Coordinates of C-alpha atoms and ligand atoms in Angstrom, one line a residue:
M1368 CA 58.8 101.8 -1.5
T1369 CA 58.1 101.7 2.2
R1370 CA 56.3 105.0 2.8
L1371 CA 55.2 105.8 6.3
S1372 CA 51.5 106.6 6.8
T1373 CA 50.3 109.2 9.2
A1374 CA 47.7 109.4 11.9
V1375 CA 48.2 113.1 12.7
D1376 CA 44.9 115.0 12.4
P1377 CA 45.4 118.7 12.3
R1378 CA 41.7 119.2 13.3
A1379 CA 42.1 117.2 16.5
P1380 CA 42.0 119.1 19.9
E1381 CA 45.3 117.4 21.1
Y1382 CA 47.0 118.6 17.9
A1383 CA 45.8 122.2 18.4
A1384 CA 47.0 122.0 22.1
A1385 CA 50.4 120.7 21.1
R1386 CA 50.8 123.3 18.4
G1387 CA 49.7 126.1 20.7
A1388 CA 52.3 125.1 23.3
A1389 CA 55.0 124.8 20.6
L1390 CA 54.2 128.2 19.2
E1391 CA 54.4 129.8 22.7
R1392 CA 57.8 128.1 23.2
L1393 CA 59.0 129.3 19.8
A1394 CA 58.0 132.9 20.6
A1395 CA 60.0 132.7 23.9
L1396 CA 62.9 131.2 22.0
D1397 CA 62.8 134.0 19.4
A1398 CA 63.0 136.6 22.2
E1399 CA 66.2 134.9 23.5
H1400 CA 67.7 134.6 20.0
A1401 CA 67.0 138.3 19.5
K1402 CA 69.3 139.1 22.4
A1403 CA 72.2 137.3 20.7
L1404 CA 71.4 139.2 17.4
A1405 CA 71.4 142.5 19.2
G1406 CA 75.0 141.9 20.3
G1407 CA 76.2 144.8 22.5
G1408 CA 73.0 146.8 21.8
E1409 CA 72.2 149.9 19.9
K1410 CA 74.8 152.2 21.4
Y1411 CA 77.8 150.0 20.7
T1412 CA 76.5 148.9 17.3
A1413 CA 76.0 152.6 16.2
R1414 CA 79.5 153.4 17.5
H1415 CA 80.9 150.5 15.6
R1416 CA 79.2 151.5 12.3
D1417 CA 80.2 155.2 12.8
R1418 CA 83.8 153.9 12.8
G1419 CA 83.1 152.5 9.3
K1420 CA 83.0 148.9 10.5
L1421 CA 80.6 146.1 9.7
P1422 CA 78.9 144.1 12.4
A1423 CA 80.0 140.4 12.8
R1424 CA 77.0 138.9 11.1
E1425 CA 77.3 141.3 8.1
R1426 CA 81.0 140.3 7.7
I1427 CA 79.9 136.6 7.6
E1428 CA 77.1 137.4 5.1
L1429 CA 79.5 139.0 2.7
L1430 CA 82.0 136.2 3.1
L1431 CA 79.4 133.5 2.2
D1432 CA 78.3 132.6 -1.3
P1433 CA 75.2 134.6 -2.2
D1434 CA 71.9 133.0 -1.3
T1435 CA 73.5 130.1 0.6
P1436 CA 72.5 129.1 4.1
F1437 CA 74.5 129.7 7.3
L1438 CA 74.0 127.2 10.0
E1439 CA 74.6 129.3 13.1
L1440 CA 75.8 127.3 16.1
S1441 CA 75.3 127.9 19.9
P1442 CA 73.6 131.2 19.5
L1443 CA 72.4 131.0 23.1
A1444 CA 75.8 130.4 24.6
A1445 CA 76.1 132.1 28.0
W1446 CA 72.3 132.2 28.5
G1447 CA 71.7 132.3 32.2
S1448 CA 75.2 133.4 33.0
D1449 CA 76.5 136.9 33.9
H1450 CA 77.7 137.3 30.3
P1451 CA 75.6 138.5 27.4
V1452 CA 73.7 135.9 25.4
G1453 CA 75.7 134.8 22.4
A1454 CA 79.0 135.1 24.3
S1455 CA 80.4 137.9 22.0
L1456 CA 81.2 135.4 19.2
V1457 CA 79.2 134.1 16.2
T1458 CA 80.0 130.6 14.9
G1459 CA 78.6 128.4 12.3
I1460 CA 78.9 126.6 9.0
G1461 CA 78.5 128.2 5.6
T1462 CA 79.7 127.9 2.0
V1463 CA 82.5 130.1 0.7
E1464 CA 83.4 129.6 -3.0
G1465 CA 81.5 126.3 -3.0
T1466 CA 83.5 125.0 0.0
E1467 CA 81.8 124.3 3.3
C1468 CA 83.7 126.1 6.1
V1469 CA 83.4 126.7 9.8
I1470 CA 83.3 130.5 10.4
T1471 CA 83.9 132.3 13.7
A1472 CA 83.5 136.0 14.1
N1473 CA 84.1 138.0 17.2
D1474 CA 81.3 140.5 18.0
P1475 CA 83.3 143.7 18.9
T1476 CA 80.1 145.4 20.0
V1477 CA 80.0 143.2 23.1
R1478 CA 82.6 144.3 25.6
G1479 CA 85.1 145.0 22.9
G1480 CA 84.7 141.4 21.6
A1481 CA 86.6 140.2 24.7
S1482 CA 86.4 136.4 25.3
N1483 CA 84.7 135.2 28.5
P1484 CA 84.5 131.5 29.6
W1485 CA 81.5 130.9 27.3
T1486 CA 83.2 132.5 24.3
L1487 CA 86.0 130.1 24.9
K1488 CA 83.7 127.1 25.1
K1489 CA 81.9 128.2 21.9
A1490 CA 85.2 128.8 20.0
L1491 CA 86.6 125.4 21.1
R1492 CA 83.4 123.7 19.9
A1493 CA 83.7 125.4 16.5
N1494 CA 87.3 124.2 16.3
E1495 CA 86.2 120.6 17.2
I1496 CA 83.6 120.7 14.4
A1497 CA 86.2 121.9 11.9
L1498 CA 88.6 119.1 12.9
Q1499 CA 86.1 116.2 13.1
N1500 CA 84.5 117.1 9.8
R1501 CA 87.6 118.4 8.0
L1502 CA 86.0 121.8 7.3
P1503 CA 88.3 124.8 6.7
L1504 CA 88.2 127.3 9.6
I1505 CA 87.9 131.0 8.9
S1506 CA 88.3 133.3 11.9
L1507 CA 87.0 136.9 11.5
V1508 CA 89.0 138.5 14.3
E1509 CA 88.3 141.7 16.3
S1510 CA 88.7 141.1 20.0
G1511 CA 89.9 142.8 23.2
G1512 CA 91.4 139.4 24.1
A1513 CA 90.6 137.9 27.4
D1514 CA 87.7 139.3 29.3
L1515 CA 89.9 140.5 32.1
P1516 CA 87.5 140.1 35.1
S1517 CA 87.0 136.4 34.2
Q1518 CA 90.6 135.7 33.3
K1519 CA 91.0 133.0 35.9
E1520 CA 88.4 130.9 34.0
I1521 CA 90.0 131.3 30.6
F1522 CA 93.7 132.0 30.7
I1523 CA 94.8 128.5 31.3
P1524 CA 92.2 126.5 29.3
G1525 CA 92.3 129.2 26.6
G1526 CA 95.7 128.0 25.3
A1527 CA 93.7 125.3 23.5
L1528 CA 92.4 127.9 21.0
F1529 CA 95.9 128.3 19.5
R1530 CA 96.8 124.7 19.9
D1531 CA 93.7 123.7 17.9
L1532 CA 94.6 126.0 15.1
T1533 CA 98.0 124.5 14.6
R1534 CA 96.6 120.9 15.0
L1535 CA 94.0 121.7 12.3
S1536 CA 96.8 122.8 10.1
A1537 CA 98.8 119.7 10.8
A1538 CA 95.8 117.6 10.0
G1539 CA 95.6 119.3 6.6
V1540 CA 92.5 121.3 7.5
P1541 CA 93.1 124.8 6.2
T1542 CA 92.8 127.8 8.6
V1543 CA 92.3 131.5 7.5
A1544 CA 92.4 134.5 9.8
V1545 CA 91.0 137.9 8.7
V1546 CA 91.9 140.6 11.2
F1547 CA 89.4 143.5 11.3
G1548 CA 90.8 145.2 14.3
N1549 CA 92.3 144.4 17.6
S1550 CA 94.0 141.0 17.9
T1551 CA 96.5 141.5 20.7
A1552 CA 98.3 139.5 23.3
G1553 CA 97.2 135.8 23.0
G1554 CA 94.9 137.0 20.2
A1555 CA 97.9 137.6 18.0
Y1556 CA 98.4 133.9 17.8
V1557 CA 95.1 133.5 15.9
P1558 CA 96.8 135.0 12.8
G1559 CA 100.1 133.7 14.1
M1560 CA 98.8 130.1 14.0
S1561 CA 96.7 130.3 10.9
D1562 CA 97.7 129.0 7.4
H1563 CA 96.6 132.2 5.7
T1564 CA 96.2 135.8 7.0
V1565 CA 94.6 138.9 5.8
M1566 CA 95.1 142.3 7.4
I1567 CA 93.5 145.6 6.8
K1568 CA 95.3 148.9 6.3
G1569 CA 94.9 151.2 9.3
R1570 CA 92.6 148.7 11.1
S1571 CA 94.4 145.5 12.1
K1572 CA 96.4 145.6 15.3
V1573 CA 98.3 142.5 15.8
F1574 CA 100.9 142.6 18.6
L1575 CA 101.9 140.8 21.7
G1576 CA 101.8 144.0 23.8
G1577 CA 100.3 147.4 22.9
P1578 CA 102.2 150.7 23.4
P1579 CA 101.4 151.0 27.2
L1580 CA 102.5 147.5 27.9
V1581 CA 105.7 148.0 25.9
K1582 CA 106.4 151.2 27.8
M1583 CA 105.9 149.4 31.1
A1584 CA 108.1 146.4 30.0
T1585 CA 111.0 148.1 28.3
G1586 CA 110.5 151.8 28.5
E1587 CA 110.3 152.0 24.7
E1588 CA 108.0 154.6 23.1
S1589 CA 105.9 153.1 20.3
D1590 CA 102.6 153.3 18.5
D1591 CA 99.9 150.8 17.3
E1592 CA 101.0 151.0 13.6
S1593 CA 104.7 150.3 14.1
L1594 CA 104.0 147.5 16.6
G1595 CA 101.3 145.7 14.7
G1596 CA 99.6 147.5 11.8
A1597 CA 98.8 145.9 8.5
D1598 CA 101.5 147.9 6.6
M1599 CA 104.2 146.8 9.0
H1600 CA 103.1 143.1 9.0
A1601 CA 102.8 143.0 5.2
R1602 CA 106.1 144.7 4.5
T1603 CA 108.3 144.1 7.5
S1604 CA 107.4 141.2 9.8
G1605 CA 105.8 139.1 7.1
L1606 CA 102.9 138.0 9.3
A1607 CA 100.3 139.4 6.9
D1608 CA 100.0 137.5 3.6
H1609 CA 97.4 139.9 2.3
H1610 CA 97.2 143.6 2.7
A1611 CA 93.6 144.7 2.2
V1612 CA 92.5 148.3 1.8
D1613 CA 89.2 147.9 3.7
E1614 CA 86.8 145.4 5.1
H1615 CA 85.2 144.5 1.8
D1616 CA 88.6 144.0 0.2
A1617 CA 89.6 141.8 3.1
I1618 CA 86.5 139.6 2.7
R1619 CA 87.0 139.4 -1.1
R1620 CA 90.6 138.3 -0.4
A1621 CA 89.4 135.7 2.1
R1622 CA 87.1 134.3 -0.6
R1623 CA 89.9 134.1 -3.1
I1624 CA 92.1 132.2 -0.5
V1625 CA 89.3 129.6 -0.1
A1626 CA 88.8 129.3 -3.8
R1627 CA 92.5 128.4 -4.1
L1628 CA 92.5 125.9 -1.3
E1629 CA 91.3 123.2 -3.7
H1630 CA 89.8 121.6 -0.6
R1631 CA 88.0 118.5 -1.7
R1632 CA 85.2 116.9 0.3
A1633 CA 85.5 113.1 0.9
H1634 CA 82.0 112.4 -0.4
P1635 CA 80.3 114.3 -3.2
A1636 CA 76.8 115.7 -2.5
P1637 CA 74.0 113.4 -3.6
P1638 CA 71.5 114.6 -6.3
A1639 CA 68.4 116.5 -5.2
A1640 CA 66.1 114.3 -3.1
E1641 CA 62.4 113.8 -2.9
E1642 CA 60.7 115.9 -0.1
P1643 CA 58.7 114.1 2.6
L1644 CA 55.1 113.4 1.8
Y1645 CA 53.8 115.3 4.9
D1646 CA 54.0 119.0 5.8
A1647 CA 56.9 120.0 8.2
E1648 CA 54.4 122.5 9.7
E1649 CA 52.7 119.5 11.3
L1650 CA 55.8 118.8 13.4
L1651 CA 54.5 121.5 15.8
G1652 CA 51.4 119.4 16.6
I1653 CA 53.1 116.0 17.4
V1654 CA 55.0 116.4 20.7
P1655 CA 52.3 116.8 23.5
E1656 CA 52.8 119.6 26.0
D1657 CA 53.0 117.0 28.8
L1658 CA 55.9 114.8 27.9
R1659 CA 54.4 112.0 29.8
T1660 CA 51.9 111.5 27.0
P1661 CA 53.4 109.1 24.5
F1662 CA 53.6 110.0 20.8
D1663 CA 54.7 108.0 17.7
P1664 CA 58.2 109.1 16.6
R1665 CA 57.4 107.7 13.1
E1666 CA 55.3 110.8 12.7
V1667 CA 58.5 112.9 13.1
I1668 CA 60.5 110.6 10.8
A1669 CA 57.8 110.8 8.2
R1670 CA 58.2 114.6 8.1
I1671 CA 62.0 114.7 7.9
V1672 CA 63.2 111.8 5.7
D1673 CA 63.2 111.8 1.9
G1674 CA 59.8 110.7 0.5
S1675 CA 58.8 109.7 4.1
D1676 CA 60.4 106.4 3.0
F1677 CA 61.5 104.3 6.0
D1678 CA 62.5 100.7 6.2
E1679 CA 62.0 99.7 9.7
F1680 CA 64.4 97.2 11.4
K1681 CA 62.9 94.7 13.8
P1682 CA 59.6 96.5 14.2
L1683 CA 58.1 93.7 16.3
Y1684 CA 61.0 93.4 18.7
G1685 CA 61.8 96.0 21.4
S1686 CA 59.1 98.2 20.1
S1687 CA 59.8 101.1 22.5
L1688 CA 62.7 102.0 20.2
V1689 CA 62.0 102.5 16.5
T1690 CA 65.0 101.7 14.3
G1691 CA 65.3 101.8 10.5
W1692 CA 66.9 103.0 7.4
A1693 CA 66.1 106.1 5.4
R1694 CA 67.7 108.9 3.4
L1695 CA 67.8 112.6 4.3
H1696 CA 68.6 115.1 1.6
G1697 CA 69.9 112.1 -0.3
W1698 CA 72.4 111.0 2.4
P1699 CA 71.7 107.5 3.9
V1700 CA 70.9 107.4 7.6
G1701 CA 70.1 104.9 10.2
V1702 CA 67.5 106.3 12.6
L1703 CA 67.0 105.3 16.3
A1704 CA 63.9 107.0 17.8
N1705 CA 62.3 106.4 21.2
A1706 CA 58.7 105.5 21.4
R1707 CA 56.8 105.3 24.7
G1708 CA 59.8 106.6 26.6
V1709 CA 61.4 103.7 28.4
L1710 CA 64.3 101.6 27.2
F1711 CA 64.0 97.9 28.1
S1712 CA 66.6 95.1 27.6
A1713 CA 65.2 94.2 24.2
E1714 CA 65.4 97.8 23.0
S1715 CA 69.0 98.0 24.2
Q1716 CA 70.0 94.8 22.4
K1717 CA 68.2 95.9 19.3
A1718 CA 70.0 99.3 19.4
A1719 CA 73.4 97.6 19.8
Q1720 CA 72.8 95.4 16.8
F1721 CA 71.5 98.2 14.7
I1722 CA 74.5 100.4 15.5
Q1723 CA 76.8 97.6 14.5
L1724 CA 75.0 97.2 11.2
A1725 CA 75.4 100.9 10.5
N1726 CA 79.1 100.6 11.2
Q1727 CA 79.5 97.7 8.8
R1728 CA 77.8 99.7 6.1
D1729 CA 79.4 103.1 6.8
I1730 CA 75.9 104.7 7.4
P1731 CA 75.6 107.8 9.7
L1732 CA 73.1 107.5 12.6
L1733 CA 70.4 109.9 13.7
F1734 CA 69.2 109.7 17.3
L1735 CA 65.7 111.2 18.1
H1736 CA 65.4 111.4 21.8
N1737 CA 62.3 111.0 23.9
T1738 CA 63.3 108.7 26.7
T1739 CA 62.9 108.6 30.4
G1740 CA 65.8 106.2 30.7
Y1741 CA 66.3 102.5 31.2
M1742 CA 63.6 100.5 33.0
V1743 CA 64.0 100.0 36.7
G1744 CA 62.5 97.4 39.0
R1745 CA 63.2 93.8 40.2
E1746 CA 62.0 92.0 37.1
Y1747 CA 64.2 94.2 34.9
E1748 CA 67.3 94.2 37.0
Q1749 CA 67.0 90.4 37.2
G1750 CA 66.5 90.4 33.4
G1751 CA 69.9 92.1 33.0
I1752 CA 68.9 95.7 32.3
V1753 CA 72.3 97.0 33.5
K1754 CA 74.3 94.8 31.1
H1755 CA 71.9 95.4 28.2
G1756 CA 72.0 99.1 28.7
A1757 CA 75.8 98.8 28.9
M1758 CA 75.7 97.0 25.6
M1759 CA 73.9 99.9 24.0
I1760 CA 76.2 102.5 25.5
N1761 CA 79.2 100.4 24.4
A1762 CA 77.9 100.3 20.9
V1763 CA 77.3 104.1 20.9
S1764 CA 80.6 104.9 22.4
N1765 CA 82.7 102.9 20.0
S1766 CA 80.7 103.4 16.9
R1767 CA 82.7 105.4 14.4
V1768 CA 80.1 106.5 11.9
P1769 CA 79.0 110.2 12.4
H1770 CA 76.1 110.6 14.9
L1771 CA 73.5 113.3 14.9
S1772 CA 71.3 113.7 17.9
V1773 CA 68.0 115.7 18.2
L1774 CA 66.3 116.0 21.6
I1775 CA 62.7 116.2 20.7
G1776 CA 61.1 115.3 24.0
A1777 CA 62.5 113.9 27.3
S1778 CA 66.2 112.9 27.5
Y1779 CA 66.6 111.6 31.0
G1780 CA 69.1 109.5 32.9
A1781 CA 71.3 107.0 31.2
G1782 CA 68.8 107.0 28.3
H1783 CA 70.5 110.3 27.3
Y1784 CA 73.8 108.5 27.2
G1785 CA 72.5 105.5 25.3
M1786 CA 70.9 107.8 22.7
C1787 CA 74.2 109.5 22.1
G1788 CA 73.9 112.5 24.5
R1789 CA 76.5 115.3 24.5
A1790 CA 79.2 113.3 26.3
Y1791 CA 79.1 110.6 23.6
E1792 CA 80.3 113.2 21.1
P1793 CA 77.7 113.2 18.4
R1794 CA 79.0 115.3 15.5
F1795 CA 76.0 117.6 16.1
L1796 CA 73.3 117.8 18.8
F1797 CA 70.3 120.0 18.6
A1798 CA 67.2 120.4 20.8
W1799 CA 63.6 121.2 20.0
P1800 CA 62.0 123.8 22.4
S1801 CA 59.9 120.9 23.8
A1802 CA 62.9 119.0 25.0
K1803 CA 63.9 118.4 28.6
S1804 CA 67.1 116.8 29.8
A1805 CA 68.2 115.9 33.3
V1806 CA 69.3 113.0 35.5
M1807 CA 65.6 112.3 35.9
G1808 CA 62.2 114.2 35.9
P1809 CA 61.7 117.0 38.4
Q1810 CA 59.0 115.2 40.4
Q1811 CA 60.9 112.0 40.5
L1812 CA 64.1 113.7 41.6
A1813 CA 62.3 115.7 44.4
G1814 CA 60.5 112.5 45.4
V1815 CA 63.8 110.6 45.7
L1816 CA 65.3 113.3 47.8
S1817 CA 62.3 113.2 50.1
I1818 CA 62.5 109.4 50.6
V1819 CA 66.2 109.7 51.3
A1820 CA 65.7 112.5 53.9
R1821 CA 62.8 110.5 55.5
Q1822 CA 65.0 107.4 55.8
S1823 CA 67.8 109.5 57.2
A1824 CA 65.6 111.0 59.9
A1825 CA 64.2 107.6 60.8
A1826 CA 67.7 106.2 61.1
K1827 CA 68.6 108.9 63.6
G1828 CA 65.3 108.4 65.4
K1829 CA 64.2 112.0 64.6
P1830 CA 60.6 113.0 63.6
Y1831 CA 60.2 114.0 60.0
D1832 CA 59.1 117.6 59.3
E1833 CA 56.4 117.1 56.6
E1834 CA 55.9 120.8 56.1
A1835 CA 59.5 121.4 55.4
D1836 CA 59.5 118.4 53.1
A1837 CA 56.6 119.8 51.0
G1838 CA 58.5 123.1 50.7
M1839 CA 61.8 121.3 49.8
R1840 CA 60.0 119.3 47.1
A1841 CA 58.4 122.3 45.5
F1842 CA 61.7 124.2 45.5
V1843 CA 63.7 121.3 44.1
E1844 CA 61.0 120.6 41.4
A1845 CA 61.1 124.2 40.2
Q1846 CA 64.9 124.2 40.2
I1847 CA 65.2 120.9 38.2
E1848 CA 62.5 122.0 35.8
A1849 CA 64.3 125.2 35.0
E1850 CA 67.6 123.4 34.7
S1851 CA 66.1 120.8 32.3
L1852 CA 65.0 123.4 29.7
P1853 CA 66.7 123.6 26.4
V1854 CA 67.5 127.3 26.6
F1855 CA 69.3 126.7 29.9
L1856 CA 71.2 123.7 28.5
S1857 CA 72.1 125.5 25.3
G1858 CA 73.5 128.4 27.4
R1859 CA 75.9 125.9 28.8
L1860 CA 76.9 124.6 25.4
Y1861 CA 75.3 121.2 26.1
D1862 CA 73.9 121.3 22.5
D1863 CA 74.7 123.1 19.3
G1864 CA 71.5 125.1 19.3
V1865 CA 67.7 125.0 19.9
I1866 CA 65.9 124.7 16.6
D1867 CA 62.4 125.3 15.3
P1868 CA 61.1 121.7 14.7
R1869 CA 60.0 122.8 11.2
D1870 CA 63.7 123.4 10.4
T1871 CA 64.8 119.9 11.4
R1872 CA 65.2 118.5 7.9
T1873 CA 67.1 121.5 6.7
V1874 CA 69.4 121.5 9.7
L1875 CA 70.1 117.8 9.6
G1876 CA 70.7 118.1 5.8
L1877 CA 73.3 120.8 6.4
C1878 CA 74.9 118.7 9.1
L1879 CA 75.0 115.5 6.9
S1880 CA 76.6 117.5 4.1
A1881 CA 79.1 118.9 6.6
V1882 CA 80.0 115.4 8.1
H1883 CA 80.6 114.0 4.6
N1884 CA 83.6 116.4 4.1
A1885 CA 85.5 113.8 6.1
P1886 CA 85.5 110.1 5.2
V1887 CA 82.6 108.2 6.7
E1888 CA 84.0 105.0 7.9
G1889 CA 82.3 102.7 10.4
A1890 CA 84.0 100.6 13.1
R1891 CA 84.7 97.0 11.9
G1892 CA 85.0 95.5 15.3
G1893 CA 86.8 97.7 17.9
F1894 CA 83.9 97.7 20.3
G1895 CA 84.4 97.0 23.9
V1896 CA 83.6 93.6 25.4
F1897 CA 79.8 93.1 24.9
R1898 CA 78.4 91.7 28.2
M1899 CA 75.9 89.1 26.8
Ligands
LIG3124 N1 88.0 142.6 29.3 C1 86.8 143.1 29.8 N2 86.2 144.2 29.3 C2 86.7 144.8 28.2 C3 87.8 144.3 27.6 C4 88.5 143.2 28.2 N3 89.6 142.7 27.6 N4 88.1 145.1 26.5 C5 87.1 146.0 26.4 N5 86.3 145.8 27.5 C6 85.0 146.6 27.8 C7 85.4 148.1 28.1 O1 85.7 148.2 29.4 C8 84.1 148.8 27.7 O2 83.2 148.7 28.7 P1 82.2 149.9 29.0 O3 81.6 150.3 27.7 O4 81.2 149.3 29.9 O5 83.0 150.9 29.6 C9 83.6 148.0 26.5 O6 84.3 146.7 26.6 C10 84.0 148.6 25.1 O7 85.4 148.9 25.2 P2 86.0 150.2 24.5 O8 87.4 150.3 24.9 O9 85.1 151.3 24.7 O10 85.9 149.7 23.0 P3 86.8 150.1 21.8 O11 86.1 149.5 20.6 O12 87.0 151.6 21.7 O13 88.2 149.4 22.0 C11 89.6 147.5 22.6 C12 88.3 148.0 22.1 C13 89.5 146.0 22.6 C14 90.7 148.0 21.6 C15 89.9 148.2 24.0 O14 88.8 148.0 24.8 C16 91.1 147.5 24.7 O15 92.2 147.8 24.4 N6 90.8 146.6 25.6 C17 91.8 145.9 26.4 C18 92.6 144.9 25.5 C19 93.6 144.1 26.3 O16 94.6 144.5 26.7 N7 93.2 142.8 26.6 C20 93.9 141.9 27.3 C21 94.4 140.9 26.3 S1 94.8 139.4 27.0

């Protein structure tokens, strides 16, 4: 066995400082998560319950197998926008009748469950996860359709929602729609495009146009039930496969549908694995408050992989990037983790080789980010840092094994790309509250702007206003700092959620289980031309 040792000392002052900062960030994060959990707030939740309806998260809870986890995704969607945190939609992965599924549920307490641009992004991300990982998709529908004031942002791209449902079906990934209330206009295509539908007596309303619209269009007098009630769809139109008497009955029927899917995962779950040797609690004391202070990512690896057992690959070469093999909840993984921040040519070449090896062996990759980017400077440019960085990015781009990324510290510049940032389509990407991501650090970015402005003034023969420069720097630094924070980035759906570091092993275990529903097959060749 190759057990990692630890140098973390929970009595050291730097540990206490890091832990104190982490707990403060977690408290702030909890306050933001609480906004998503509160949905439309007390008034609308009470009204919803008074109507005899269950809130979105309770519907999900009843759908899931008892005492099984729900990995909620993008809970902070829409943070920092004009729309409520959570984007009036709950999405995540959970187990129904022993089958892992992607579940989406409109939150009807938030503006009638209407979809705004962030709701759309969140829903499309859920669809993508279902397709990539071959997870059945269950939609718990109750929505006022498009958020009308922001229709210009969603109407045209929103067609992808219905396209995805039918593409999932075509790919053999089952889709189930349970309609709890309104599902009108475009929303009618959610049940319309799903493989299986459940509607509820007196509750479901599934029609292209409601009574007022029909009156306007054709002059016909009609009512909700005859246009789109569960009775009508179950007996007359045939759109409802199941006619449920109430919400609980509808959820019970959805569970039976999933039980009969006979959906088989590509790789069976491994047997229970050994826990790490070190306490996950200590993950709070590892990342220093100031990200410029280096830390050893092996301390993180030691607290997330099975038995803290890690076979390091090329430890003496390119030592700013730690690479090696481990298991996590029994699933094999290749880990790439930044140490000391900067990626040099050797690290890039080592990463490219390691990624190729993982592809030869069909082993998923885990990227732990703490990088300020690729090294700059004459010596490094002359040493070929561009072509070596390109080599690493080529390997990441064309690798076909599932990738998981966790931003634990800095994730700046092209380093974010090389370490499989969001645009490189990792199957899942999470951030710790300590993470920061941007084109570069705030001071560096403000400094670069200042140098450019100074040169521009000199070229025009104008004097440079030092006072204005200091003001500009302070303003830009504050702006970039705010835009680098995980809550801001999560609001924009640039990750799948900000997680408590102590939950990392559990979250990654759930993700690895999810990705193994689809065949894990690496690329044998098929990389771009490696510039040597
Ligand atoms: N866009 C923007 N806001 C919407 C909305 C939509 N599509 N649907 C509802 N809202 C808002 C309402 O204006 C209301 O805001 P307020 O409380 O600040 O006044 C809030 O959401 C709750 O709506 P309310 O009508 O009180 O809730 P309800 O549960 O009684 O009814 C609906 C929900 C969805 C049935 C009803 O609001 C409705 O019919 N909305 C329009 C549906 C539609 O035609 N959408 C276009 C489809 S493309």
